[in-house]
Short mmCIF file of C-alpha atoms in Angstrom, two decimals:
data_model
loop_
_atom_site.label_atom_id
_atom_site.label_comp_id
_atom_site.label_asym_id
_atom_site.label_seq_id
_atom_site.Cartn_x
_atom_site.Cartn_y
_atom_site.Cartn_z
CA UNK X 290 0.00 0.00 0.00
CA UNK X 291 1.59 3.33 -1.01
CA UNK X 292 -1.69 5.80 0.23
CA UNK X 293 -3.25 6.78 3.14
CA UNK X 294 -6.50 4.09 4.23
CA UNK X 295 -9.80 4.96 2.83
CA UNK X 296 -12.54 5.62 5.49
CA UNK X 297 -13.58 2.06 4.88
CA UNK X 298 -10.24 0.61 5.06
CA UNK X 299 -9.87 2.24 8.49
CA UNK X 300 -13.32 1.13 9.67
CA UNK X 301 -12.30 -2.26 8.73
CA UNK X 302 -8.63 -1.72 10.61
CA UNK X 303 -10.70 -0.65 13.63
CA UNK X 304 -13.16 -3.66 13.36
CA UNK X 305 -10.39 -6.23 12.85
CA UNK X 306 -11.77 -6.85 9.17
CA UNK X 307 -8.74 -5.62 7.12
CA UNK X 308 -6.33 -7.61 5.16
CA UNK X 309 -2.74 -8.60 6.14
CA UNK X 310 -1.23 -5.44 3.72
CA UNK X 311 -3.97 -3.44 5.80
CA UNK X 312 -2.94 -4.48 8.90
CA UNK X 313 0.79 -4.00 8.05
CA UNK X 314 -0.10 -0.29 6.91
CA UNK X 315 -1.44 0.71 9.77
CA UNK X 316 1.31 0.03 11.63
CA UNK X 317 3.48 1.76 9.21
CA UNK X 318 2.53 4.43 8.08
CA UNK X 319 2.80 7.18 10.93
CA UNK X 320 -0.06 8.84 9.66
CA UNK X 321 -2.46 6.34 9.58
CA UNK X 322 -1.09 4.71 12.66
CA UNK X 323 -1.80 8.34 14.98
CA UNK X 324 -5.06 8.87 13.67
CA UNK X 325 -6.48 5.24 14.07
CA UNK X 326 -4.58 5.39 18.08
CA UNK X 327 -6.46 8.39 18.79
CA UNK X 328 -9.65 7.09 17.55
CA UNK X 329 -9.57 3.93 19.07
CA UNK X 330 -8.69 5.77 22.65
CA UNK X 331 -11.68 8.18 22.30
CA UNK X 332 -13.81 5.04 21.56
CA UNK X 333 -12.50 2.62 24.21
CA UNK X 334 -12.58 6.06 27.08
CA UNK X 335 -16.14 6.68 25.67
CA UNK X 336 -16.93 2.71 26.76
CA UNK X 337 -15.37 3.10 29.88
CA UNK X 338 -17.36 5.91 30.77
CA UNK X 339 -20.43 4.89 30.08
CA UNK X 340 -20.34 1.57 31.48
CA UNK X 341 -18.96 3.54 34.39
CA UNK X 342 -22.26 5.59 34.34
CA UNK X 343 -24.54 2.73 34.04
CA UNK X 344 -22.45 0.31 36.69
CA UNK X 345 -23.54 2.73 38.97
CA UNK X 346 -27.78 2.35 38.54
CA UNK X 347 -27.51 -1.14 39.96
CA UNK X 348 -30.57 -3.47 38.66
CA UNK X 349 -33.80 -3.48 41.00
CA UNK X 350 -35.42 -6.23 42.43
CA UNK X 351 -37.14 -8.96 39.89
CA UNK X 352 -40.49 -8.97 41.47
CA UNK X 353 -40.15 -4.80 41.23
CA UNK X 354 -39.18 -4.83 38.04
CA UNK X 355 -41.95 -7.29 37.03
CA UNK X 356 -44.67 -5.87 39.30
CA UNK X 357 -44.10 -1.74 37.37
CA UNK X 358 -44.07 -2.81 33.84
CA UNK X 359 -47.80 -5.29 34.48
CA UNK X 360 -49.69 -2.83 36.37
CA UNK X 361 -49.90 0.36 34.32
CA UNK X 362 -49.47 -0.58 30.63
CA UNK X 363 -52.10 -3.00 29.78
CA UNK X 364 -52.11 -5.22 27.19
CA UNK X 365 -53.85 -3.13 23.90
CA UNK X 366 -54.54 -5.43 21.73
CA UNK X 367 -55.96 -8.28 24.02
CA UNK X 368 -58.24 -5.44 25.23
CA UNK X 369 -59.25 -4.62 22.02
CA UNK X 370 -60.42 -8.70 21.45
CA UNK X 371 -62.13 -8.92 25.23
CA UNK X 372 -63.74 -6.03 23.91
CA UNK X 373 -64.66 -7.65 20.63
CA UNK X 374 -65.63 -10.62 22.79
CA UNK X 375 -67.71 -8.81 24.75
CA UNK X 376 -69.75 -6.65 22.45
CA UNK X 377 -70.42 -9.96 19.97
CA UNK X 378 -71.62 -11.35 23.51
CA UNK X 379 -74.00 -8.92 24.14
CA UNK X 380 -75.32 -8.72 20.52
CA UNK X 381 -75.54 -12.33 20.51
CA UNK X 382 -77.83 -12.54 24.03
CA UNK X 383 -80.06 -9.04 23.37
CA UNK X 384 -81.26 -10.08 19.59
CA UNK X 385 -82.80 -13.68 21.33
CA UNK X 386 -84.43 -12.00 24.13
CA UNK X 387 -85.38 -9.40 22.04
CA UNK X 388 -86.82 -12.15 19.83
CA UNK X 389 -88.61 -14.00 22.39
CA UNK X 390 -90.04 -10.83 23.68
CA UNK X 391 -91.30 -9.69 20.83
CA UNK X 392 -92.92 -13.58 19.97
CA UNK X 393 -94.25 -13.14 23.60
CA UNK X 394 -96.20 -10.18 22.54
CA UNK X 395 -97.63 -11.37 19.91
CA UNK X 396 -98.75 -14.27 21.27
CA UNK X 397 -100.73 -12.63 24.36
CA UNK X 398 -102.45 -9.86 21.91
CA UNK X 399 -103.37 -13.19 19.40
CA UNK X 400 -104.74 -14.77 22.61
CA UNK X 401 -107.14 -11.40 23.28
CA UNK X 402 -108.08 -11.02 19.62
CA UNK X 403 -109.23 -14.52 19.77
CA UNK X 404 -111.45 -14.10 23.07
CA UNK X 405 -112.52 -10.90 21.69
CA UNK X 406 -113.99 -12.72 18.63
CA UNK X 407 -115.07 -15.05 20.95
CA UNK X 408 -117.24 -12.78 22.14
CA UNK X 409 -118.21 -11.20 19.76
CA UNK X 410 -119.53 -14.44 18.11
CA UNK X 411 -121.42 -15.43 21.43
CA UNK X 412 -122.78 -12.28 21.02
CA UNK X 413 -123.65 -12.44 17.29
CA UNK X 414 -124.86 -16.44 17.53
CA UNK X 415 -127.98 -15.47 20.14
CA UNK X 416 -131.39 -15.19 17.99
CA UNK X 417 -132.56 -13.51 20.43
CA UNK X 418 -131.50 -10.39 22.86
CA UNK X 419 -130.23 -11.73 26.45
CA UNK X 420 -133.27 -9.88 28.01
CA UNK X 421 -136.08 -12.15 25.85
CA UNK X 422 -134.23 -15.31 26.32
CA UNK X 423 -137.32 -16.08 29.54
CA UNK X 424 -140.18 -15.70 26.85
CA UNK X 425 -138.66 -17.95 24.57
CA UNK X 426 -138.37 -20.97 27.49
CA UNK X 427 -141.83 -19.83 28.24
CA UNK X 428 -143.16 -20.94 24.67
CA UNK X 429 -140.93 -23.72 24.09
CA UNK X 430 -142.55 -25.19 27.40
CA UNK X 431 -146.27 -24.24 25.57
CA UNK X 432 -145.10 -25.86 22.69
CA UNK X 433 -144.20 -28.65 24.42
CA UNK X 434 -147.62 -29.26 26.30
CA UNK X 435 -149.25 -29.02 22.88
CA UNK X 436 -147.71 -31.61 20.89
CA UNK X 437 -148.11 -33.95 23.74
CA UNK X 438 -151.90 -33.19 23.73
CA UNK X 439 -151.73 -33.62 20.06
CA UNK X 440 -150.06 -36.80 19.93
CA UNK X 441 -147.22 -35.60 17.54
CA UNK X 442 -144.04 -37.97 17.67
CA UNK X 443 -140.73 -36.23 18.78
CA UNK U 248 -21.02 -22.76 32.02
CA UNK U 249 -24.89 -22.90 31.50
CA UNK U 250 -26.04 -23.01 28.44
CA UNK U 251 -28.61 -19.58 27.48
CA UNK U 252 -31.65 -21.76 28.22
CA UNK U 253 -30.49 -23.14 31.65
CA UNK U 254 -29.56 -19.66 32.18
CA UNK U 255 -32.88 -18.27 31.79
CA UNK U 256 -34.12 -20.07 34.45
CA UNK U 257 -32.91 -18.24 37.00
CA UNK U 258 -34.32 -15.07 36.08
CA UNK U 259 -33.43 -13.16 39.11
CA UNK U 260 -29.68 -13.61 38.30
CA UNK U 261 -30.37 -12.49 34.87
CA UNK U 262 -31.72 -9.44 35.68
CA UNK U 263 -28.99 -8.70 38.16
CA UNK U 264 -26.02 -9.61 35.52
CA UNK U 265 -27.96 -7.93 32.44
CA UNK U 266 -30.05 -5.12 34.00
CA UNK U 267 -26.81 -2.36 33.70
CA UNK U 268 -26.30 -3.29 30.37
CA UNK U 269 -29.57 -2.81 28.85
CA UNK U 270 -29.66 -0.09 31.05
CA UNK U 271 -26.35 1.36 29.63
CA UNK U 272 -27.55 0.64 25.53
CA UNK U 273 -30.58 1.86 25.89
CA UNK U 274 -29.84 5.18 27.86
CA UNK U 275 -27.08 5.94 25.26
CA UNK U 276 -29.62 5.87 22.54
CA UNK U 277 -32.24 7.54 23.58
CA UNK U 278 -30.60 10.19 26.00
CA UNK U 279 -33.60 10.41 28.67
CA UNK U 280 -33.14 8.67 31.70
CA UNK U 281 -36.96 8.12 32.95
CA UNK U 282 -37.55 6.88 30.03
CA UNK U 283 -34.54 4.36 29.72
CA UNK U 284 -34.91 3.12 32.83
CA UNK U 285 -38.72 2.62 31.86
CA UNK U 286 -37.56 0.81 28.82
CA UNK U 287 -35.29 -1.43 30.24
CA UNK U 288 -37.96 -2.66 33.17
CA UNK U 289 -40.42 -3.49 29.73
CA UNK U 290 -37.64 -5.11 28.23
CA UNK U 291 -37.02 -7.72 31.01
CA UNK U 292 -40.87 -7.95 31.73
CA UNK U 293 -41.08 -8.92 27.65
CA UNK U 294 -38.11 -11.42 28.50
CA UNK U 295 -39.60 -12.80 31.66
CA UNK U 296 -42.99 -13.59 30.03
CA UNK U 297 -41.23 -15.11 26.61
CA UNK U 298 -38.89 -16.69 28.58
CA UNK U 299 -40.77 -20.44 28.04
CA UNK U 300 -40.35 -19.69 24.01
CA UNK U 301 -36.98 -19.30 24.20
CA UNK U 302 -34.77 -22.15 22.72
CA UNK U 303 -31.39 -21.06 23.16
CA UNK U 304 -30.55 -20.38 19.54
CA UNK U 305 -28.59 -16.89 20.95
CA UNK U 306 -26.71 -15.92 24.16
CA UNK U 307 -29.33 -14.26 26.49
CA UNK U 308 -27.28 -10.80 25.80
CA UNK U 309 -28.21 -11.09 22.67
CA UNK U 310 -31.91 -12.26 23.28
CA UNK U 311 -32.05 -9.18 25.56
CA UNK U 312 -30.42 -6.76 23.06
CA UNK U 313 -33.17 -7.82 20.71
CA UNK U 314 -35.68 -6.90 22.72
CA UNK U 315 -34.01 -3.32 23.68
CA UNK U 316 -33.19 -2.84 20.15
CA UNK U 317 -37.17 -3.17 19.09
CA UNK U 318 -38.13 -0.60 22.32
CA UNK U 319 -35.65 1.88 21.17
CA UNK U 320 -37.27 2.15 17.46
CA UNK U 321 -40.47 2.17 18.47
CA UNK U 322 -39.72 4.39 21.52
CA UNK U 323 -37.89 7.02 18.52
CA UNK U 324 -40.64 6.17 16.11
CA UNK U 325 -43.20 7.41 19.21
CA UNK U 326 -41.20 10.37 19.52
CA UNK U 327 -40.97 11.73 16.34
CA UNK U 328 -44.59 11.64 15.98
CA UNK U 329 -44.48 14.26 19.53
CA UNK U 330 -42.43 16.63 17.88
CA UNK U 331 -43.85 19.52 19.48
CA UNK U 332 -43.25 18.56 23.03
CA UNK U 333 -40.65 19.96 24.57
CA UNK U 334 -37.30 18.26 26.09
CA UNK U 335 -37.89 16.35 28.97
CA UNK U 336 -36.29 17.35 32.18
CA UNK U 337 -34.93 13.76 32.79
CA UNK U 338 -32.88 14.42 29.17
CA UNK U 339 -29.47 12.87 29.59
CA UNK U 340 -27.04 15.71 29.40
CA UNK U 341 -23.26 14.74 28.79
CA UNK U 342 -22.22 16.70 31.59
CA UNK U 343 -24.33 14.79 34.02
CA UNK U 344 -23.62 11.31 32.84
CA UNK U 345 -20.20 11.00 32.77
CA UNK U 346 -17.92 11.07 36.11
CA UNK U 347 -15.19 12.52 37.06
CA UNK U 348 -11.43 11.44 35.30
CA UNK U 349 -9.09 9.37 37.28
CA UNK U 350 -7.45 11.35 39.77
CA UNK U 351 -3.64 10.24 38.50
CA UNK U 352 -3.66 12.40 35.68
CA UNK U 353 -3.22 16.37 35.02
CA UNK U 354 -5.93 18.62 34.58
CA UNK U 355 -4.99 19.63 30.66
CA UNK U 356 -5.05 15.78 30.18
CA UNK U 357 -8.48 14.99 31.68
CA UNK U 358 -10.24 18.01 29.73
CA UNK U 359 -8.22 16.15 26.69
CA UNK U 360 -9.92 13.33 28.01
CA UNK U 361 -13.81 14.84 28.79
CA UNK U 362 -13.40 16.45 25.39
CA UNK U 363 -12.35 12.95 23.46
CA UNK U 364 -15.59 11.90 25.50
CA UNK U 365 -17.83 14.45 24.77
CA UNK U 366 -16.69 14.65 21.05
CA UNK U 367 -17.98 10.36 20.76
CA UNK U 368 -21.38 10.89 22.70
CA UNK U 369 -22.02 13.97 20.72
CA UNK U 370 -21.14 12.07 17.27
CA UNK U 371 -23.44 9.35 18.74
CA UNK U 372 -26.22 11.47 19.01
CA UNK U 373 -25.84 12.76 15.93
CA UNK U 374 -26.25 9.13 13.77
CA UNK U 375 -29.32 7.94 12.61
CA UNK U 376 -31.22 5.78 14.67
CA UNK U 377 -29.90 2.32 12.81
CA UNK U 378 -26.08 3.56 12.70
CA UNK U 379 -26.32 4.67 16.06
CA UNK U 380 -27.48 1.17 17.34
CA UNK U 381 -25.62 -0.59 15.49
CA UNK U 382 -22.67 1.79 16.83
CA UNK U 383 -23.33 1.17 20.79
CA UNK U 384 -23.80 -2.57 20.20
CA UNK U 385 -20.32 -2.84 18.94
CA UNK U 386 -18.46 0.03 20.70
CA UNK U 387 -20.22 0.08 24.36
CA UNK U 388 -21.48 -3.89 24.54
CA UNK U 389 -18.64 -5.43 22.70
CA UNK U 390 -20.43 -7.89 20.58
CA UNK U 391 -19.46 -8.91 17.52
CA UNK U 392 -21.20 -8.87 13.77
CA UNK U 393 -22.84 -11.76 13.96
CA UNK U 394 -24.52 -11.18 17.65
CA UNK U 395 -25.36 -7.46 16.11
CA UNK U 396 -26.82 -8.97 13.29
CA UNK U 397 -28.97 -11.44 15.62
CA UNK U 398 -30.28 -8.62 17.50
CA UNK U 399 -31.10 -5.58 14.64
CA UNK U 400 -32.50 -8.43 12.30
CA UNK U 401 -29.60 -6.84 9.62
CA UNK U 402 -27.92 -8.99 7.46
CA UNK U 403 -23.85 -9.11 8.62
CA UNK U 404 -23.34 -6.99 5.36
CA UNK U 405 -25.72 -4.23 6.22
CA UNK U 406 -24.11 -4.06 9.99
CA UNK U 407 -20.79 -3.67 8.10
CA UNK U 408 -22.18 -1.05 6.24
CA UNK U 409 -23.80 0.93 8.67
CA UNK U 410 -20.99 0.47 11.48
CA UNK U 411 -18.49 1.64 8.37
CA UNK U 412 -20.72 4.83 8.06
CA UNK U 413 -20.95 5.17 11.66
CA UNK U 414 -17.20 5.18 12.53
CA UNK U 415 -16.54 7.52 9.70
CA UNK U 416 -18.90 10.43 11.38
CA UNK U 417 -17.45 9.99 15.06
CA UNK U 418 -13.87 10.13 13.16
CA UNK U 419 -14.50 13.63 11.43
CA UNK U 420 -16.10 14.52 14.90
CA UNK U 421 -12.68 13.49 16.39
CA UNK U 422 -10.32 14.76 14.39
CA UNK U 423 -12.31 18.27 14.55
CA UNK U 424 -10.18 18.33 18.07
CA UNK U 425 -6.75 18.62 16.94
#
């Protein structure tokens, strides 16, 4: 190699991808060699720090950690399908009772039609008005004594 | 040495050996320290009710990392779309984070240091989302392509890439220093 590395030719030096000229270079070449030393310093200080950082936010308890992350963010989507469950429940009991209810209904107004024409037919069959109904027993019972008298088979 | 699924079992001891560093990945991404530490507790509540499903097939760092990686997007994603809030007071200032340098050194070479410091988490900030992850994962947690890969869902050619992209930004950062 007789030039400086590429920017991918040091991020392979610094990733320990490079090829045995590529290693060789950057321990040659003094330019190459300085400016991959200072950037692998800055990198490994920048690890040290924060690992320092987070080494010192030691972990919680499990059954903390566990108990804060079930209470207050509930599960979205299986509340949207107990949801779903629940509305397709209710649909599915309210359009039989409102079913039988309505059937129900029906059924008690067909049973007062029917003793209202009931009624009405009573009413309709009599050949006579309620109030003469004693004068007509009164003359079937003259009737009676006649054709006996008479001799007429029955 | 137990194997990841042996390990699992014992989730207590996971969450003890883990916690800081899903603490430390996640905080470094998304620079807010309620929320990371709200983040992280969801991450190990995802991994303690998957835990029966998982078979092993990665380290539990890894398995973990997974999980983070999939808060932080949709943590950013979340974000973006609240544009018009302001910064939160539990924002992650550099300043704050990062503790005092060793004692054994001069003062001109510990602001050397800070600034060295300061220059990374302020290139780090500055990365897209992917590069930035992709960044931390090698950088801060150490792991190597193929774990990276594992946990973003990349292909090991697309982690190159973006690592290659992200290494070139925190080197103009650096060298804007000298």
């Amino acid at each position: 190699m007789n030039h400086h590395f590429s920017p991918e030719q040091f991020s392979k030096w610094l990733l320990g991808n490079c090829t045995p000229d590529e290693m060789r270079h950057g321990h040659e070449c003094a330019e190459c060699s300085a400016e991959l030393i200072r950037v692998k310093e800055s990198l490994s200080l920048f690890r040290s720090s924060v690992r320092d950082w987070a080494d010192r936010h030691p972990a919680p308890e499990v059954a903390r950690v566990l108990e804060a992350s079930s209470g207050f963010r509930p599960d979205l989507r299986r509340l949207a399908l107990v949801s779903l469950a629940l509305a397709i429940g209710v649909i599915g009991i309210s359009v039989p009772v409102y079913k039988y209810n309505s059937g129900r209904q029906r059924e008690v107004q067909a049973a007062a039609d029917a003793q209202l024409l009931d009624e009405v037919n009573m009413h309709l069959s009599r050949t006579v008005p309620v109030a003469m109904e004693p004068f007509l027993e009164l003359l079937y019972e003259e009737q009676l004594s006649d054709e006996t008298i008479k001799g007429v088979p029955r | 040495m137990d194997t990841p699924v042996a390990e699992i079992s014992d989730f207590e001891k996971v969450v003890q050996v883990y916690w800081p560093r899903v603490f430390r990945f996640v905080l470094a991404s998304i620079r807010d320290r309620d929320s990371a530490e709200t983040l992280t507790q969801d991450c190990f509540f995802k991994a303690y009710k998957a835990r029966s499903r998982f078979r092993g097939d990665c380290s539990v760092n890894t398995w973990l990392m997974k999980i983070a990686v999939n808060l932080v997007r949709d943590f950013a994603r979340n974000r973006r779309l609240q544009f018009w809030k302001r910064t939160q007071s539990s924002a992650v200032e550099f300043d704050t984070v990062f503790g005092v340098p060793a004692r054994d050194i001069s003062p001109e070479a510990s602001t050397l240091v800070k600034e060295q410091v300061r220059a990374v988490w302020q290139a780090t900030e500055a990365l897209p989302e992917r590069q930035r992850t992709v960044f931390l994962l090698r950088f801060v947690e150490d792991m190597d392509l193929l774990e990276i890969a594992a946990a973003t869902g990349l292909t090991e050619g697309a982690v190159k890439v973006h690592l290659f992209r992200a290494v070139h930004s925190v080197r103009v950062r650096i060298r804007r220093l000298k």
